[in-house]
mmCIF file of C-alpha atoms and ligand atoms in Angstrom:
data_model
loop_
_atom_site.group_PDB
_atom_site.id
_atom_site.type_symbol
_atom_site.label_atom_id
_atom_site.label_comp_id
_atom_site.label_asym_id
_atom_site.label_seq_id
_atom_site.Cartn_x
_atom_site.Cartn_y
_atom_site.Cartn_z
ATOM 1 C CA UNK R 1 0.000 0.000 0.000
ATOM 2 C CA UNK R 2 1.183 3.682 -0.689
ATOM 3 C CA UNK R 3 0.773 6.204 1.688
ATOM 4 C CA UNK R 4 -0.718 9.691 -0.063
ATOM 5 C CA UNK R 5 -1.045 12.992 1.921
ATOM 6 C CA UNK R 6 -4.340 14.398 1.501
ATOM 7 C CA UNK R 7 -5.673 18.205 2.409
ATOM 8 C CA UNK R 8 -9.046 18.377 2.824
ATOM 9 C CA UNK R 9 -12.425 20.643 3.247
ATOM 10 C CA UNK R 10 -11.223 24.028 1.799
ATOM 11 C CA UNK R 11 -13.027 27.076 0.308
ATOM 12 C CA UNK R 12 -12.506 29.332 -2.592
ATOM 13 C CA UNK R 13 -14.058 32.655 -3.765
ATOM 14 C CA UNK R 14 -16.708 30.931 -5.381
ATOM 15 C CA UNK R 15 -17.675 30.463 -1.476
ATOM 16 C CA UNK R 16 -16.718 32.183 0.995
ATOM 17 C CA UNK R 17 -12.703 32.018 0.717
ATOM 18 C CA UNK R 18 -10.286 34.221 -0.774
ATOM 19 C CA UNK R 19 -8.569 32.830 -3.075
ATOM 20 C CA UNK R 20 -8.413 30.867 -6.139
ATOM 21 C CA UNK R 21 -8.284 27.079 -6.799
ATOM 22 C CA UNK R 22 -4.966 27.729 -8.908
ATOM 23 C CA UNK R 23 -3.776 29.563 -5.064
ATOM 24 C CA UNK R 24 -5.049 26.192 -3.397
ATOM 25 C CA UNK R 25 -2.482 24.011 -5.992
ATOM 26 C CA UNK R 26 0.321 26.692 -5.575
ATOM 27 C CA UNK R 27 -0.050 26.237 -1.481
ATOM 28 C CA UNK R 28 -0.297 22.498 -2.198
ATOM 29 C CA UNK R 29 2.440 22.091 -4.464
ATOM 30 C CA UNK R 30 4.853 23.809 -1.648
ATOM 31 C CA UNK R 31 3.588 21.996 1.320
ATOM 32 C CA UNK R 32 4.146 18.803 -0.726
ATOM 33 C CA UNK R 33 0.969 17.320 -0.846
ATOM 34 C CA UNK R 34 -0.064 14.584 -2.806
ATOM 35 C CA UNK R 35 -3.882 15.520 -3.492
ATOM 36 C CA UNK R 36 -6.524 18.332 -2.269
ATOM 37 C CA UNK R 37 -9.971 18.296 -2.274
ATOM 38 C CA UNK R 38 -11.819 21.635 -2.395
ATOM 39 C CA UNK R 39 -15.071 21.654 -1.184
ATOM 40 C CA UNK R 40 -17.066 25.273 -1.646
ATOM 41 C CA UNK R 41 -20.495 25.522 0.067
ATOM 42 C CA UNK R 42 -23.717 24.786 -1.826
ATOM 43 C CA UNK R 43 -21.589 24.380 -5.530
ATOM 44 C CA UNK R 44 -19.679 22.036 -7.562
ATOM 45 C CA UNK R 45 -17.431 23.932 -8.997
ATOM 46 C CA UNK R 46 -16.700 22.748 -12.517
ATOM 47 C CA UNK R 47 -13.172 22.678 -15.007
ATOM 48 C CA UNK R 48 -10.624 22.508 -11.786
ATOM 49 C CA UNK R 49 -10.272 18.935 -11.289
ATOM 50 C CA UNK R 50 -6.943 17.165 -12.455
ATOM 51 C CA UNK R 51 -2.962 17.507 -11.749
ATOM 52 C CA UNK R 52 -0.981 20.316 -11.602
ATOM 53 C CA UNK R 53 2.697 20.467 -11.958
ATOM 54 C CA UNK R 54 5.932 22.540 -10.526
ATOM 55 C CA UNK R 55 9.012 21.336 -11.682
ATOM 56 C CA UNK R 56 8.966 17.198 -10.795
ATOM 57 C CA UNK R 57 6.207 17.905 -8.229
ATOM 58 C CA UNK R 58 2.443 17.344 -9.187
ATOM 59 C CA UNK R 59 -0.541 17.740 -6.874
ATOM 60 C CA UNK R 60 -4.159 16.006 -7.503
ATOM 61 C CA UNK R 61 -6.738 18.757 -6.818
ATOM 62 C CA UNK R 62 -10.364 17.102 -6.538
ATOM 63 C CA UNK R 63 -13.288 19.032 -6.376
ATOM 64 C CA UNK R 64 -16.428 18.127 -3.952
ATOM 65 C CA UNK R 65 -18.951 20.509 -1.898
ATOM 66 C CA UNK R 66 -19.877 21.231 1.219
ATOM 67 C CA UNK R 67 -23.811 21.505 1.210
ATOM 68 C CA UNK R 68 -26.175 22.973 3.867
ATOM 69 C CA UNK R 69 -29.772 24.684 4.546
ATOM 70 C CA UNK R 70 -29.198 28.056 3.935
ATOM 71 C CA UNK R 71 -32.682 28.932 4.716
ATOM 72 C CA UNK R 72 -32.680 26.567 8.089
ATOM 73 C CA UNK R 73 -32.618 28.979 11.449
ATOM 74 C CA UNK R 74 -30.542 28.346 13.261
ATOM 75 C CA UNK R 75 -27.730 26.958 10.651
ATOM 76 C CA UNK R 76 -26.989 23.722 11.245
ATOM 77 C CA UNK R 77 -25.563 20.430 9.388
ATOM 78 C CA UNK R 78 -23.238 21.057 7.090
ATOM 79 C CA UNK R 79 -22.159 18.058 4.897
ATOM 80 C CA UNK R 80 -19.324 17.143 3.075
ATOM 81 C CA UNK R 81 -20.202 15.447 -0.440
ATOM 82 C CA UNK R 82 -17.057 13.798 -2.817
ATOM 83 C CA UNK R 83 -17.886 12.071 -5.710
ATOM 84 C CA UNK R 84 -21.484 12.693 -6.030
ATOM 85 C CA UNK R 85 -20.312 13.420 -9.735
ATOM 86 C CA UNK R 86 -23.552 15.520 -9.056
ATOM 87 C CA UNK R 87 -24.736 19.125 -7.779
ATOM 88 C CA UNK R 88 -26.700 18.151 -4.863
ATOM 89 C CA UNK R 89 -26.915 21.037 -2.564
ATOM 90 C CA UNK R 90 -30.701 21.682 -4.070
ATOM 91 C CA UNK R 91 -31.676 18.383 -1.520
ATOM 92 C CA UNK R 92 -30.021 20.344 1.552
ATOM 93 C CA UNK R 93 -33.343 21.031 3.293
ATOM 94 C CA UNK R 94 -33.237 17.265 4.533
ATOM 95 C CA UNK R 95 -30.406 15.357 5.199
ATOM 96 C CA UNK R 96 -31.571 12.472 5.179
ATOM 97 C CA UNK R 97 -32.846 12.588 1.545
ATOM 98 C CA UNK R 98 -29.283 14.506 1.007
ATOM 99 C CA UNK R 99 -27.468 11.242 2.407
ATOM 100 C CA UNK R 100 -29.259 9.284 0.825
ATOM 101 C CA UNK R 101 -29.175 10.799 -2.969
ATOM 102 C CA UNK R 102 -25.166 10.763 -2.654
ATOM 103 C CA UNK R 103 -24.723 7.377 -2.139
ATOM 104 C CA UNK R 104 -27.117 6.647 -4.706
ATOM 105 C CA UNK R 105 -24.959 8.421 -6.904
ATOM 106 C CA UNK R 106 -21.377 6.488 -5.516
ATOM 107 C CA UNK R 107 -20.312 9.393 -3.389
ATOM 108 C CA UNK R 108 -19.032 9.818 -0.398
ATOM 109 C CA UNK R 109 -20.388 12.023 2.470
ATOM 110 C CA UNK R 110 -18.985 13.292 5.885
ATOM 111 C CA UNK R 111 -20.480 15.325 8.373
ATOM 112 C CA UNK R 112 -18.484 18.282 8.946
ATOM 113 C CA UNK R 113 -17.379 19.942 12.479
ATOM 114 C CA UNK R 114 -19.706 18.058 14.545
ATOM 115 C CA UNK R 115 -19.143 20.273 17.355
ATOM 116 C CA UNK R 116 -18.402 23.885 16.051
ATOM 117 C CA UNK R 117 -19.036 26.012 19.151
ATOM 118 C CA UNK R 118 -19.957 29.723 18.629
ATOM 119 C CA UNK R 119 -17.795 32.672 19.021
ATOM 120 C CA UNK R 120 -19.503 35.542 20.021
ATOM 121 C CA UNK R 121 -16.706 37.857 19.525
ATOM 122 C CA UNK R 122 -16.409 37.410 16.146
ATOM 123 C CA UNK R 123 -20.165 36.993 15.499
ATOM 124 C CA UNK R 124 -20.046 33.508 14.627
ATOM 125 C CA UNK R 125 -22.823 30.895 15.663
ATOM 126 C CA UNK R 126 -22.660 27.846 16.560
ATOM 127 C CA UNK R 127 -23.034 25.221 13.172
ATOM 128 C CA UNK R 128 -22.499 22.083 14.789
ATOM 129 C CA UNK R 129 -24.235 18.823 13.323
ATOM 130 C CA UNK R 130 -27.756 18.192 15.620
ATOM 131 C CA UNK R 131 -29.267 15.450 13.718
ATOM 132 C CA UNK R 132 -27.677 12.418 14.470
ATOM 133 C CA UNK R 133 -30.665 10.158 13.698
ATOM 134 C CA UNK R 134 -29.683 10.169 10.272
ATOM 135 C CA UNK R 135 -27.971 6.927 8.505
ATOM 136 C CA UNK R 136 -26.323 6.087 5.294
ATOM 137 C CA UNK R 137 -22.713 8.795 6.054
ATOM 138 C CA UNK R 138 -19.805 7.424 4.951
ATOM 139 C CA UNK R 139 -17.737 9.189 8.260
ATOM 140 C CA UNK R 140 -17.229 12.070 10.264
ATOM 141 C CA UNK R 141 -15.147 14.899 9.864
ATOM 142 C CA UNK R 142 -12.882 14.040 13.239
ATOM 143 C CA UNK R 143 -10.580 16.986 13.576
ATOM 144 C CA UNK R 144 -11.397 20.588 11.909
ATOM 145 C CA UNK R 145 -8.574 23.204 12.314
ATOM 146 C CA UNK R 146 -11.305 25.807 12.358
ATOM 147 C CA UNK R 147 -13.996 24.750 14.754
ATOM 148 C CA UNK R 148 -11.231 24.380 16.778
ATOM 149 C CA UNK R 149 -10.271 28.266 16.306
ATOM 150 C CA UNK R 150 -13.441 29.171 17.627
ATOM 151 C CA UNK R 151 -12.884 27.451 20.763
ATOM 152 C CA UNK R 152 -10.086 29.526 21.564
ATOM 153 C CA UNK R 153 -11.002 33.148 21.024
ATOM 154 C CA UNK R 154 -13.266 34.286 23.485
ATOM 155 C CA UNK R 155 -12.374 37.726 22.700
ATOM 156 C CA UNK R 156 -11.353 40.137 19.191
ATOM 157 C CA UNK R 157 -7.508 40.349 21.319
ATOM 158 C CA UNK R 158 -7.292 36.335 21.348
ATOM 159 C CA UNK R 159 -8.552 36.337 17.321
ATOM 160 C CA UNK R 160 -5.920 38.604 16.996
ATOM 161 C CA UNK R 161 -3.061 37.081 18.984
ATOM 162 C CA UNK R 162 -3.704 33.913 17.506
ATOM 163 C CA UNK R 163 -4.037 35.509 13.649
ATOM 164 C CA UNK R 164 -0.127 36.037 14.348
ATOM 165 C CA UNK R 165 0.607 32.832 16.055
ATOM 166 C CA UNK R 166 -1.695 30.334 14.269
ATOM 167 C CA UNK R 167 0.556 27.431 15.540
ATOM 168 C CA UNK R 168 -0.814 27.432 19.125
ATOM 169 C CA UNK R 169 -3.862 26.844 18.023
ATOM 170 C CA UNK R 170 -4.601 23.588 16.844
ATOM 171 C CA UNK R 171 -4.527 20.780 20.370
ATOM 172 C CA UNK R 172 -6.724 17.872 19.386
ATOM 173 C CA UNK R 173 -9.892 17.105 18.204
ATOM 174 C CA UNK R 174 -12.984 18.670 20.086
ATOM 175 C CA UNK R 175 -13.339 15.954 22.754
ATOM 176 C CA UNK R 176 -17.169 15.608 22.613
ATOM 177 C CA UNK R 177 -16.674 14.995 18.459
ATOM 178 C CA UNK R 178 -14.018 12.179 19.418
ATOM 179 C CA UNK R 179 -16.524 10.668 22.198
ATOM 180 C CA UNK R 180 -19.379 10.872 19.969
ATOM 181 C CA UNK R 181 -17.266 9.004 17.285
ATOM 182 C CA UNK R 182 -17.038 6.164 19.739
ATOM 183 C CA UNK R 183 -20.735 6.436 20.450
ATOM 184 C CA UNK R 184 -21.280 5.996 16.756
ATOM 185 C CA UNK R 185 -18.643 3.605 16.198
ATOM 186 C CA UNK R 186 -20.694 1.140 19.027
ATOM 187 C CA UNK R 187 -23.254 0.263 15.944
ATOM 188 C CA UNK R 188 -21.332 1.123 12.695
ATOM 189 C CA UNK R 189 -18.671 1.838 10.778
ATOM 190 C CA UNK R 190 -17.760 5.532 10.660
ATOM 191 C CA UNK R 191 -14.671 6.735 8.755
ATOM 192 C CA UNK R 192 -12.710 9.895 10.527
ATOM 193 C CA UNK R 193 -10.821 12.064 8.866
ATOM 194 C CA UNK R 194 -9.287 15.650 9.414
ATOM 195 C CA UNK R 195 -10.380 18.642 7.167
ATOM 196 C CA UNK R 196 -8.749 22.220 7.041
ATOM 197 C CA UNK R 197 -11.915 24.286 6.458
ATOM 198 C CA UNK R 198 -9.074 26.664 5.251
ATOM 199 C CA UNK R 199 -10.428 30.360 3.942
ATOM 200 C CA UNK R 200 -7.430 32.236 3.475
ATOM 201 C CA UNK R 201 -9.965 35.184 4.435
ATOM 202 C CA UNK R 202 -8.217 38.417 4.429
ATOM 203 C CA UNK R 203 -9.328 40.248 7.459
ATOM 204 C CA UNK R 204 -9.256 44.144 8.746
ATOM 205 C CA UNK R 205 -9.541 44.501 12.332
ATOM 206 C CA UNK R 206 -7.864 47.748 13.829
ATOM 207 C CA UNK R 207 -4.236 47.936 12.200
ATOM 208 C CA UNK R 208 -4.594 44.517 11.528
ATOM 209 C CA UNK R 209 -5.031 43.894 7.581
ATOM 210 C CA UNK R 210 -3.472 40.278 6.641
ATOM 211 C CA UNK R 211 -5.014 36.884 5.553
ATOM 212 C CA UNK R 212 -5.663 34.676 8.161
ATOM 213 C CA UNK R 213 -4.451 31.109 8.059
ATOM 214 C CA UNK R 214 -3.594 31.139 4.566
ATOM 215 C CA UNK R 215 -3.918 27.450 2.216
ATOM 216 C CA UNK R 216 0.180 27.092 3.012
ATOM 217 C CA UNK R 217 -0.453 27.566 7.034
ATOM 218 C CA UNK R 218 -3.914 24.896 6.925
ATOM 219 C CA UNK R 219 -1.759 22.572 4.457
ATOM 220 C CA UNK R 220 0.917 21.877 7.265
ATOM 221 C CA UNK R 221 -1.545 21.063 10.212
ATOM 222 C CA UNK R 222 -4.380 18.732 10.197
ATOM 223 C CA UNK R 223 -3.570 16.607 7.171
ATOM 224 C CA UNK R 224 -5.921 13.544 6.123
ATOM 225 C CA UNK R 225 -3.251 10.227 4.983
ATOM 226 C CA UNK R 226 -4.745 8.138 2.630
ATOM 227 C CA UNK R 227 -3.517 4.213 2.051
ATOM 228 C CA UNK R 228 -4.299 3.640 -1.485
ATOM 229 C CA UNK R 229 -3.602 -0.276 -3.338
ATOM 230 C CA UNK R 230 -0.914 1.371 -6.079
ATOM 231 C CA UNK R 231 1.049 4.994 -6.364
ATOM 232 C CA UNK R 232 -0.693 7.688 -8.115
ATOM 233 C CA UNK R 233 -0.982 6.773 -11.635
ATOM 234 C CA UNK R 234 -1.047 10.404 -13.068
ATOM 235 C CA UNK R 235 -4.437 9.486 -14.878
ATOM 236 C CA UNK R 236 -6.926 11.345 -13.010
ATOM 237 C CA UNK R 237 -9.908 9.307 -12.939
ATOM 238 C CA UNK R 238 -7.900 6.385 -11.629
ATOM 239 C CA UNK R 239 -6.297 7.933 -8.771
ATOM 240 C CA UNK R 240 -9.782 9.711 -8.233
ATOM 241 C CA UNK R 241 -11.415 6.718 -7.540
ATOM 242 C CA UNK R 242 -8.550 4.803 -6.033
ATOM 243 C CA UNK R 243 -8.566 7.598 -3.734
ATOM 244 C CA UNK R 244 -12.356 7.714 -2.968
ATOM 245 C CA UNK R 245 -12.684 4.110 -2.661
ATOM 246 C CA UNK R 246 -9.445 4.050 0.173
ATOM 247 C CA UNK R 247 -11.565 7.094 2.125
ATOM 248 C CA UNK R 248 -14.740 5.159 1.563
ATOM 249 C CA UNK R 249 -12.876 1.834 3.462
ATOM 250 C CA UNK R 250 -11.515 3.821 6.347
ATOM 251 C CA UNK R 251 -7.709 3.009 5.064
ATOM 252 C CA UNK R 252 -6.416 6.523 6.429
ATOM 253 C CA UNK R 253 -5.635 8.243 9.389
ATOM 254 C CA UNK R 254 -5.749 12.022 10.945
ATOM 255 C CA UNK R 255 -2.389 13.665 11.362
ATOM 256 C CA UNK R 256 -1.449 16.901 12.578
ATOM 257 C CA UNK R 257 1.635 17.132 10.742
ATOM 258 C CA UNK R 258 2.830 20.249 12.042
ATOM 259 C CA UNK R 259 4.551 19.143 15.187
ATOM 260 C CA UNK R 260 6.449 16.312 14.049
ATOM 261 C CA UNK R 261 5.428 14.411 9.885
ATOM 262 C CA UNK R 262 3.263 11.954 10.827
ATOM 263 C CA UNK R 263 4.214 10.027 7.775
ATOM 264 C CA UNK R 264 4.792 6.403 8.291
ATOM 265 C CA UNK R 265 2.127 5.465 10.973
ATOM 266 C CA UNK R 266 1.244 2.118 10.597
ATOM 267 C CA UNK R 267 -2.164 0.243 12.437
ATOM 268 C CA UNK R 268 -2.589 -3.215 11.728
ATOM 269 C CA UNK R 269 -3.721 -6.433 12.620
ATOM 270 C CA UNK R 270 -2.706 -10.237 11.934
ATOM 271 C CA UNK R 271 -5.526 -12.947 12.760
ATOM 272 C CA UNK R 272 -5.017 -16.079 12.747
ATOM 273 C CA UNK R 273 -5.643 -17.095 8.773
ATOM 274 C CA UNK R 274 -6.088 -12.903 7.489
ATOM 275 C CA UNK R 275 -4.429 -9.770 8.167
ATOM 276 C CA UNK R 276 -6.350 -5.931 8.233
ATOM 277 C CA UNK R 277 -5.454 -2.497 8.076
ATOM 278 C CA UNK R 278 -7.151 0.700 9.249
ATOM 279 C CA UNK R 279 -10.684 0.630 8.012
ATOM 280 C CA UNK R 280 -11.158 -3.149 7.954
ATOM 281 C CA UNK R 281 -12.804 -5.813 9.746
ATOM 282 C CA UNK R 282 -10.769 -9.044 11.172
ATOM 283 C CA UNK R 283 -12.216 -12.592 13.128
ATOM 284 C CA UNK R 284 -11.588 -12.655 16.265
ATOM 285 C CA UNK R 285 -11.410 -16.087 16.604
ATOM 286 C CA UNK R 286 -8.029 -17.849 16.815
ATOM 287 C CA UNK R 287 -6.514 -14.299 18.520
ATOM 288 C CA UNK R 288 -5.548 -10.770 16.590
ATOM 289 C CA UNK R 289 -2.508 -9.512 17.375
ATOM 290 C CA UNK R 290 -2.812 -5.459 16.474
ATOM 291 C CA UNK R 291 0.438 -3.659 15.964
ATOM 292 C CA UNK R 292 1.003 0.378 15.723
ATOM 293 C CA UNK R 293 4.205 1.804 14.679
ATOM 294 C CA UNK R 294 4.806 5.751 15.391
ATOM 295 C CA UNK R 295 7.700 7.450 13.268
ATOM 296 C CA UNK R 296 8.927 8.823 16.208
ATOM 297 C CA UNK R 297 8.619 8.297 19.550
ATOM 298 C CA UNK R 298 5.550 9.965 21.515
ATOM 299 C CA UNK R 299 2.387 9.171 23.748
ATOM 300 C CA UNK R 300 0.844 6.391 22.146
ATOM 301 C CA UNK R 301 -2.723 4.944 23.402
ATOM 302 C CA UNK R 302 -4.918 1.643 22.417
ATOM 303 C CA UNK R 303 -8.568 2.153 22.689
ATOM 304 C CA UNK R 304 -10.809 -0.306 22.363
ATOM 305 C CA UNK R 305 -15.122 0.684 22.052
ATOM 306 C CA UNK R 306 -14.267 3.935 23.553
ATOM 307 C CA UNK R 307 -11.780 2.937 26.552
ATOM 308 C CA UNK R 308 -8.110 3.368 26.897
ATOM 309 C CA UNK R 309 -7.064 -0.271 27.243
ATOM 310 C CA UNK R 310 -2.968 0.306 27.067
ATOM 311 C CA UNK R 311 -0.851 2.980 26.912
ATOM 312 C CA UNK R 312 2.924 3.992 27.179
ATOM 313 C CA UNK R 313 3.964 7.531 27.574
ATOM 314 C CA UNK R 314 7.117 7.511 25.301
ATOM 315 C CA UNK R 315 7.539 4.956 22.980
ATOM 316 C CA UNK R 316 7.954 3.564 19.320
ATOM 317 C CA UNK R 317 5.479 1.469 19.067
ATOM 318 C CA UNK R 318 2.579 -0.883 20.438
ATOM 319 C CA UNK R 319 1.485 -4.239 20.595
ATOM 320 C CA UNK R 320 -1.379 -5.870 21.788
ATOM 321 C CA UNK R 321 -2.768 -9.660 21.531
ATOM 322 C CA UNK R 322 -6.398 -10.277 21.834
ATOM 323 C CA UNK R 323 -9.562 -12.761 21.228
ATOM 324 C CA UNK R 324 -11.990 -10.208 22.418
ATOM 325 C CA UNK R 325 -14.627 -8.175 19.483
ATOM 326 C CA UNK R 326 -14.120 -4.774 19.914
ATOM 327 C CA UNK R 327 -13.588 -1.640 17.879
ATOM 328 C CA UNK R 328 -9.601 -0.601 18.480
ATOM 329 C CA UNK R 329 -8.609 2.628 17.232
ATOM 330 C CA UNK R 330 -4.847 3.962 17.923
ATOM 331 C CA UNK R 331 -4.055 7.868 19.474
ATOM 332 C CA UNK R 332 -0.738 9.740 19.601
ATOM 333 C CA UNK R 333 0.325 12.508 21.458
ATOM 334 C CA UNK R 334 3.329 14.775 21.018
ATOM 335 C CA UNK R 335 4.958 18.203 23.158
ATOM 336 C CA UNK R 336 4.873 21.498 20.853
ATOM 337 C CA UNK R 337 5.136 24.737 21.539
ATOM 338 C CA UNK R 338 4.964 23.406 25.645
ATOM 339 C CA UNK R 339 1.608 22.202 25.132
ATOM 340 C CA UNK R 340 0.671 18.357 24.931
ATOM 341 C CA UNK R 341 -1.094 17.989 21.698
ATOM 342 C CA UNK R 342 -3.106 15.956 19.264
ATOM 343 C CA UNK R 343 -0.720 14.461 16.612
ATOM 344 C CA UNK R 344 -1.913 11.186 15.131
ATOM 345 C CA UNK R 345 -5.692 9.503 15.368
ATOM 346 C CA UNK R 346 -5.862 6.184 13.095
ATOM 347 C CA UNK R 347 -9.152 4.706 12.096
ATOM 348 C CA UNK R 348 -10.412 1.948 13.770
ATOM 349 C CA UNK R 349 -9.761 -2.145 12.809
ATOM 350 C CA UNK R 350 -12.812 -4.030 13.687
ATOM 351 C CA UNK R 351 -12.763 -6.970 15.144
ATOM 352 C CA UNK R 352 -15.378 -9.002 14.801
HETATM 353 ZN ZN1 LIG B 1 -18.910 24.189 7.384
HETATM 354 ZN ZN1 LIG B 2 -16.137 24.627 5.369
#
C-alpha cells in the first residue's frame, strides 16, 4: 500500500474564501501534498479537477462541496459530499434525503465539524451537526482546524493574537466529536478524517489587515493520509477513484503534521488465517494480534469501544494480543510549543 497525503475541506471565492483554486495548488504544491480536495459551500465547482505540476512535483486537486440549509434557522448540518459526480446542494433542506441521494450516486459524504461552538466575539454561531438520527454517512469529519479556532477566542484580542501565532492553536480534536465518534462507532462503521476548512480570508480589524491562516499555514496542520492499493498513476480518474474508494474503506488516518510528519504510521492487525489495516474488519477467533508503529517516539494509546485499554507515555510502538470483538482505534500525542497535543488519530480495525 502507498501512503498519499491528503488536504481536505477548503473554500474558494466561489464560497466564501479568498482565493483561487490555482492559489489552493500553488499552497499544495509547496507543502508537498499529494492531493486536495476543495469543497465550496452549496456548488460544484466545474473545469478545476486534475494535476498540476511545478518542476517534478504534481498535486491532484479534486473538487467536492460542502452543502447545507441556507434557509434553516438556526444553521446547522453542514455536509461534506465527494464524488457525487452531481450538484446536490438543491436536496439540503433534509439530510436524510441529502445522504441518501449521494450514495445513490457512488459518493461519499462526511459530516463536517460536529461540534463547532460559537464565538460571540467574532459573530459567529454555533453550526455544529444536531441530527444524528440520520444513517447512510460514509464518516465524520474528526478533527477541523477551524472549529477548533473558535474554541479559543473568546475575545477580538485572542482572534488577533492567535491571527499572528496560528501554531498554538490547533490541540486535538474537540473531545465531545471524538466521544461521539465512539458512540457511533458502538453500531457502525464511521470513517474519521481531518479537514482544514481553510479560507485564506483576508481580514481588517484595527491595524490589523493580513489573511488569516492562509492554504500554506492549513496545508501543514491537520492533514488527512490516505492508504491507497498502487502509487498515483497520473491518470486522473484512476487515482480519483482509487482515492475515494481508500476514504470510503476507512484506510487513512488524521495527522497533525505540524509538530512532528506523521508520515509512516502504521495500524494493523494479523488474525489467525487474514491480516487488516485501518478501516477493515478481522475474526476474532483464533486471537488478533494489532500492531502500531509511530515514526517517532511519543504518547501512544490503544482504545478499544471507547476505553483506553494500554498505553505507554514515550515509545515507538505498540502491541497488543487479543480474542476479544471490539472496535480498536490507535491515538498519539506529542509536546509542541509546551503544550501536549493531538498528533496522530488512526481509524479503527474491527474486530469481529
Ligand atoms: Zn462548514
Ligand atoms: Zn467549510
Amino acid at each position: 500500500m502507498e501512503e498519499i497525503i491528503v488536504n481536505l475541506h477548503m473554500h474558494t471565492r466561489y464560497s466564501d474564501g479568498g482565493g483561487s483554486h490555482h492559489d489552493i495548488a500553488d499552497a499544495a504544491l509547496k507543502c508537498g501534498l499529494d492531493a486536495v480536495i476543495v469543497t465550496d459551500h452549496n456548488v460544484l465547482v466545474q473545469g478545476f479537477e486534475g494535476y498540476y505540476k511545478n518542476g517534478n512535483r504534481k498535486v491532484l486537486m479534486l473538487v467536492g462541496q460542502e452543502i447545507h440549509d441556507q434557509d434553516r434557522d438556526p444553521q446547522k448540518n453542514h455536509l461534506l459530499v465527494f464524488g457525487a459526480g452531481q450538484d446536490l446542494a438543491t436536496l439540503a433542506d433534509d439530510p436524510q434525503t441529502l445522504l441518501n441521494a449521494v450514495k445513490d450516486a457512488g459518493g461519499l459524504s462526511f459530516i463536517a465539524h460536529p461540534n463547532d461552538p460559537a464565538a460571540p466575539a467574532f459573530n459567529e454561531t454555533d453550526i455544529s451537526w444536531v441530527d444524528w438520527s440520520v444513517s447512510n454517512y460514509t464518516g465524520i469529519e474528526l478533527w477541523n482546524a477551524l472549529s477548533e479556532f473558535k474554541t479559543v477566542i473568546p475575545t477580538k484580542l485572542h482572534g488577533l493574537f492567535h491571527a499572528y501565532f496560528p501554531a498554538l492553536i490547533a490541540r486535538s480534536p474537540i473531545p465531545n466529536t471524538l466521544r461521539k465518534w465512539d458512540e457511533l462507532l458502538a453500531n457502525e462503521r464511521v470513517v474519521g478524517i481531518g479537514g482544514s476548512d481553510s479560507h485564506a480570508i483576508r481580514y481588517h480589524l484595527g491595524p490589523l489587515n493580513k489573511i488569516i491562516f492562509p492554504y500554506d499555514f492549513h496545508f501543514r496542520t491537520v492533514n488527512t493520509h490516505v492508504f491507497i492499493p498502487n502509487a498515483l498513476s497520473g491518470n486522473v480518474e484512476t487515482d480519483k477513484r482509487m482515492i475515494y474508494d481508500a476514504l470510503a474503506a476507512g484506510h487513512c488516518f488524521v495527522g497533525y503534521d505540524l509538530s512532528a510528519q506523521t508520515r509512516g504510521f502504521r495500524f494493523t492487525a494479523q488474525g489467525r488465517e487474514t491480516a487488516a489495516v485501518m478501516g477493515d474488519e478481522i475474526p476474532a477467533r483464533g486471537g488478533v494480534t494489532l500492531q502500531a508503529h509511530l515514526p517517532f517516539m511519543a504518547e501512544i494509546r490503544l482504545i478499544k469501544d471507547g476505553q483506553v485499554i494500554q498505553s505507554a507515555k514515550k515509545a515507538p510502538a505498540l502491541t497488543h494480543i487479543t480474542t476479544e470483538p471490539g472496535v480498536y482505534r490507535v491515538e498519539a500525542y506529542r509536546k509542541f510549543l509546551g503544550r501536549r497535543r493531538g498528533w496522530i488519530f488512526s481509524n479503527p480495525i474491527y474486530v469481529r
